[in-house]
C-alpha positions as YAML, in Angstrom:
chain: A
units: angstrom
residues:
- id: 1
  name: MET
  ca: [0.27, -0.31, 0.32]
- id: 2
  name: TYR
  ca: [3.10, 2.31, 0.98]
- id: 3
  name: MET
  ca: [4.45, 1.63, -2.34]
- id: 4
  name: ASP
  ca: [1.11, 2.27, -4.40]
- id: 5
  name: GLY
  ca: [0.50, 6.67, -2.35]
- id: 6
  name: TYR
  ca: [-1.05, 5.56, 0.87]
- id: 7
  name: VAL
  ca: [2.13, 7.18, 2.90]
- id: 8
  name: ASN
  ca: [-0.66, 8.03, 5.66]
- id: 9
  name: GLN
  ca: [-0.66, 4.98, 7.03]
- id: 10
  name: THR
  ca: [-0.82, 3.97, 11.15]
- id: 11
  name: ASN
  ca: [-1.16, -0.16, 12.14]
- id: 12
  name: ILE
  ca: [-1.22, -1.40, 15.15]
- id: 13
  name: ASP
  ca: [-1.18, -5.65, 16.77]
- id: 14
  name: TYR
  ca: [-0.99, -6.25, 20.50]
- id: 15
  name: SER
  ca: [2.54, -7.62, 19.59]
- id: 16
  name: SER
  ca: [4.90, -5.40, 20.56]
- id: 17
  name: THR
  ca: [7.53, -7.92, 18.95]
- id: 18
  name: VAL
  ca: [5.74, -7.54, 16.05]
- id: 19
  name: ILE
  ca: [5.40, -2.96, 16.36]
- id: 20
  name: GLU
  ca: [9.21, -3.09, 17.50]
- id: 21
  name: THR
  ca: [10.45, -5.41, 14.16]
- id: 22
  name: MET
  ca: [8.41, -3.93, 12.01]
- id: 23
  name: SER
  ca: [9.32, -0.65, 12.87]
- id: 24
  name: ARG
  ca: [12.65, -1.45, 12.96]
- id: 25
  name: ILE
  ca: [12.04, -3.36, 8.87]
- id: 26
  name: HIS
  ca: [9.84, 0.16, 7.69]
- id: 27
  name: SER
  ca: [12.35, 2.60, 9.84]
- id: 28
  name: ASP
  ca: [13.01, 4.63, 6.42]
- id: 29
  name: THR
  ca: [8.83, 5.18, 5.13]
- id: 30
  name: HIS
  ca: [5.93, 7.29, 7.89]
- id: 31
  name: ILE
  ca: [4.57, 4.70, 8.44]
- id: 32
  name: LYS
  ca: [3.77, 4.10, 12.56]
- id: 33
  name: TYR
  ca: [3.32, 1.47, 14.47]
- id: 34
  name: LEU
  ca: [1.24, 1.09, 17.80]
- id: 35
  name: THR
  ca: [1.26, -1.49, 20.09]
- id: 36
  name: ALA
  ca: [-2.91, -1.76, 21.38]
- id: 37
  name: ASP
  ca: [-5.78, -3.55, 23.25]
- id: 38
  name: ILE
  ca: [-8.34, -3.65, 20.05]
- id: 39
  name: PHE
  ca: [-11.08, -3.17, 22.69]
- id: 40
  name: LYS
  ca: [-8.85, 0.27, 24.01]
- id: 41
  name: LEU
  ca: [-9.04, 2.11, 20.70]
- id: 42
  name: SER
  ca: [-10.27, 4.67, 22.67]
- id: 43
  name: GLU
  ca: [-8.51, 5.01, 25.46]
- id: 44
  name: THR
  ca: [-4.94, 4.95, 24.23]
- id: 45
  name: PRO
  ca: [-3.33, 8.61, 24.43]
- id: 46
  name: SER
  ca: [-1.70, 8.54, 20.72]
- id: 47
  name: LEU
  ca: [-5.02, 7.78, 19.93]
- id: 48
  name: GLN
  ca: [-7.42, 9.22, 21.61]
- id: 49
  name: GLN
  ca: [-8.10, 12.24, 19.33]
- id: 50
  name: HIS
  ca: [-8.95, 11.12, 16.55]
- id: 51
  name: THR
  ca: [-9.94, 8.79, 13.95]
- id: 52
  name: PHE
  ca: [-9.54, 7.42, 10.41]
- id: 53
  name: ASP
  ca: [-10.36, 7.92, 6.79]
- id: 54
  name: ILE
  ca: [-10.36, 3.75, 6.25]
- id: 55
  name: ILE
  ca: [-10.11, 0.62, 8.52]
- id: 56
  name: ILE
  ca: [-8.60, -2.14, 7.48]
- id: 57
  name: ASP
  ca: [-8.97, -5.59, 9.59]
- id: 58
  name: LYS
  ca: [-8.06, -9.12, 7.87]
- id: 59
  name: GLY
  ca: [-7.26, -11.60, 10.86]
- id: 60
  name: THR
  ca: [-8.61, -9.40, 13.65]
- id: 61
  name: ILE
  ca: [-12.24, -11.05, 13.52]
- id: 62
  name: ASP
  ca: [-11.33, -14.15, 12.18]
- id: 63
  name: SER
  ca: [-9.59, -15.15, 15.40]
- id: 64
  name: PHE
  ca: [-11.80, -14.88, 17.12]
- id: 65
  name: LEU
  ca: [-14.09, -17.55, 15.53]
- id: 66
  name: THR
  ca: [-10.80, -19.52, 17.11]
- id: 67
  name: LYS
  ca: [-10.34, -18.37, 21.01]
- id: 68
  name: SER
  ca: [-13.65, -19.78, 22.63]
- id: 69
  name: LYS
  ca: [-13.55, -22.78, 24.45]
- id: 70
  name: GLU
  ca: [-17.11, -23.25, 23.66]
- id: 71
  name: LYS
  ca: [-17.42, -24.99, 19.44]
- id: 72
  name: ASP
  ca: [-18.08, -21.87, 17.27]
- id: 73
  name: ASP
  ca: [-20.17, -23.03, 14.53]
- id: 74
  name: GLN
  ca: [-20.15, -20.29, 12.25]
- id: 75
  name: TRP
  ca: [-23.70, -21.05, 11.34]
- id: 76
  name: ASN
  ca: [-24.73, -19.64, 15.16]
- id: 77
  name: PRO
  ca: [-22.09, -18.58, 16.33]
- id: 78
  name: THR
  ca: [-21.10, -18.15, 19.93]
- id: 79
  name: GLU
  ca: [-22.03, -15.76, 22.48]
- id: 80
  name: ILE
  ca: [-18.54, -14.88, 23.77]
- id: 81
  name: THR
  ca: [-18.01, -14.64, 19.98]
- id: 82
  name: LEU
  ca: [-20.78, -12.27, 19.12]
- id: 83
  name: GLY
  ca: [-19.42, -10.33, 22.62]
- id: 84
  name: ASP
  ca: [-15.84, -9.44, 20.34]
- id: 85
  name: SER
  ca: [-17.16, -8.74, 17.51]
- id: 86
  name: ARG
  ca: [-18.90, -6.14, 19.33]
- id: 87
  name: LYS
  ca: [-16.89, -5.09, 22.12]
- id: 88
  name: TYR
  ca: [-14.45, -4.74, 18.97]
- id: 89
  name: LEU
  ca: [-16.68, -3.28, 16.19]
- id: 90
  name: ASP
  ca: [-17.42, -0.94, 18.82]
- id: 91
  name: GLN
  ca: [-13.94, -0.06, 18.86]
- id: 92
  name: VAL
  ca: [-13.86, 0.27, 14.88]
- id: 93
  name: ILE
  ca: [-17.01, 2.18, 15.27]
- id: 94
  name: SER
  ca: [-15.21, 4.92, 17.20]
- id: 95
  name: LYS
  ca: [-12.61, 5.37, 15.44]
- id: 96
  name: LEU
  ca: [-13.82, 5.70, 12.34]
- id: 97
  name: ASP
  ca: [-14.33, 8.66, 10.23]
- id: 98
  name: ILE
  ca: [-18.94, 9.28, 8.94]
- id: 99
  name: ASP
  ca: [-18.11, 8.80, 6.63]
- id: 100
  name: GLY
  ca: [-15.03, 6.51, 6.63]
- id: 101
  name: CYS
  ca: [-15.37, 2.90, 4.45]
- id: 102
  name: PHE
  ca: [-13.82, -0.31, 6.79]
- id: 103
  name: LEU
  ca: [-12.64, -3.16, 5.18]
- id: 104
  name: GLN
  ca: [-13.16, -6.27, 6.89]
- id: 105
  name: ILE
  ca: [-11.27, -9.66, 4.80]
- id: 106
  name: THR
  ca: [-11.72, -12.73, 4.87]
- id: 107
  name: TRP
  ca: [-12.09, -16.25, 3.87]
- id: 108
  name: ASP
  ca: [-15.81, -15.97, 5.67]
- id: 109
  name: PRO
  ca: [-18.36, -16.73, 2.33]
- id: 110
  name: PRO
  ca: [-21.24, -13.57, 3.63]
- id: 111
  name: HIS
  ca: [-23.52, -16.36, 4.85]
- id: 112
  name: PHE
  ca: [-21.46, -16.45, 7.75]
- id: 113
  name: ARG
  ca: [-19.11, -13.37, 8.37]
- id: 114
  name: ARG
  ca: [-22.52, -10.49, 7.89]
- id: 115
  name: LYS
  ca: [-23.81, -12.02, 11.70]
- id: 116
  name: ILE
  ca: [-21.18, -10.82, 12.39]
- id: 117
  name: LEU
  ca: [-19.93, -8.12, 11.21]
- id: 118
  name: GLU
  ca: [-23.80, -6.30, 11.99]
- id: 119
  name: CYS
  ca: [-23.75, -8.10, 14.91]
- id: 120
  name: CYS
  ca: [-23.50, -4.18, 16.77]
- id: 121
  name: ASP
  ca: [-26.50, -1.89, 17.15]
- id: 122
  name: THR
  ca: [-24.47, 0.73, 17.63]
- id: 123
  name: VAL
  ca: [-24.90, 5.00, 16.18]
- id: 124
  name: ARG
  ca: [-23.11, 6.78, 15.61]
- id: 125
  name: ASP
  ca: [-24.12, 10.12, 14.91]
- id: 126
  name: GLY
  ca: [-27.37, 9.31, 14.78]
- id: 127
  name: LYS
  ca: [-25.78, 6.10, 11.74]
- id: 128
  name: VAL
  ca: [-24.53, 2.32, 12.01]
- id: 129
  name: LEU
  ca: [-22.26, 0.62, 10.79]
- id: 130
  name: ARG
  ca: [-23.86, -1.57, 8.20]
- id: 131
  name: VAL
  ca: [-22.45, -4.09, 5.25]
- id: 132
  name: VAL
  ca: [-22.55, -2.23, 1.61]
- id: 133
  name: GLU
  ca: [-20.35, -4.26, -0.81]
- id: 134
  name: ILE
  ca: [-18.51, -7.62, -0.72]
- id: 135
  name: LYS
  ca: [-16.31, -8.79, -2.94]
- id: 136
  name: LYS
  ca: [-15.43, -12.06, -4.08]
- id: 137
  name: VAL
  ca: [-11.50, -12.72, -5.03]
- id: 138
  name: THR
  ca: [-9.97, -15.14, -7.01]
- id: 139
  name: GLY
  ca: [-6.88, -15.95, -7.54]
- id: 140
  name: GLY
  ca: [-7.67, -18.15, -10.40]
- id: 141
  name: GLY
  ca: [-6.85, -21.82, -8.01]
- id: 142
  name: VAL
  ca: [-10.14, -22.79, -6.03]
- id: 143
  name: LEU
  ca: [-9.54, -20.70, -2.72]
- id: 144
  name: GLU
  ca: [-11.44, -17.15, -2.71]
- id: 145
  name: TYR
  ca: [-11.67, -14.60, -0.46]
- id: 146
  name: PHE
  ca: [-14.23, -11.44, 0.07]
- id: 147
  name: ILE
  ca: [-14.17, -8.07, 1.51]
- id: 148
  name: TYR
  ca: [-16.49, -6.29, 3.39]
- id: 149
  name: VAL
  ca: [-17.00, -2.87, 2.38]
- id: 150
  name: CYS
  ca: [-18.59, -2.09, 5.61]
- id: 151
  name: LYS
  ca: [-19.58, 2.27, 6.11]
- id: 152
  name: PHE
  ca: [-22.20, 4.41, 8.37]
- id: 153
  name: ILE
  ca: [-26.20, 4.18, 6.98]
- id: 154
  name: ASN
  ca: [-29.30, 5.48, 8.33]
- id: 155
  name: PRO
  ca: [-31.59, 2.66, 10.20]
...
């Protein structure tokens, strides 16, 4: 993305090792790397007065489906998974510009993922975050993935 001109980036991970490594590898760029708890982004000092035009998630929500001790059924996610998703999406909502875009990238097809992405009913400026477009991407083989485009809309 940086090479394509997206130079104003902030990357967040809970692992300080990842953040330190990426900061060192990309020290010749202006990319920011922050260690933060995704459930407390609004409490992170360097992010308190900051919102983003675009937030990209690759793997965060996927990790919620694998951490539950209960067997998560994609047709019926556990309350633990939905609860973590709500908490995380509340933080995304707090950090996303009202005219911004949240992109969620996953292998999960729409009949599974849409329920998780739309489990949060937090209203911001009279709007809720909803899936407005789904892009299916194939690499020429049998594997495919999906990009969910979420924006604030009137409920």
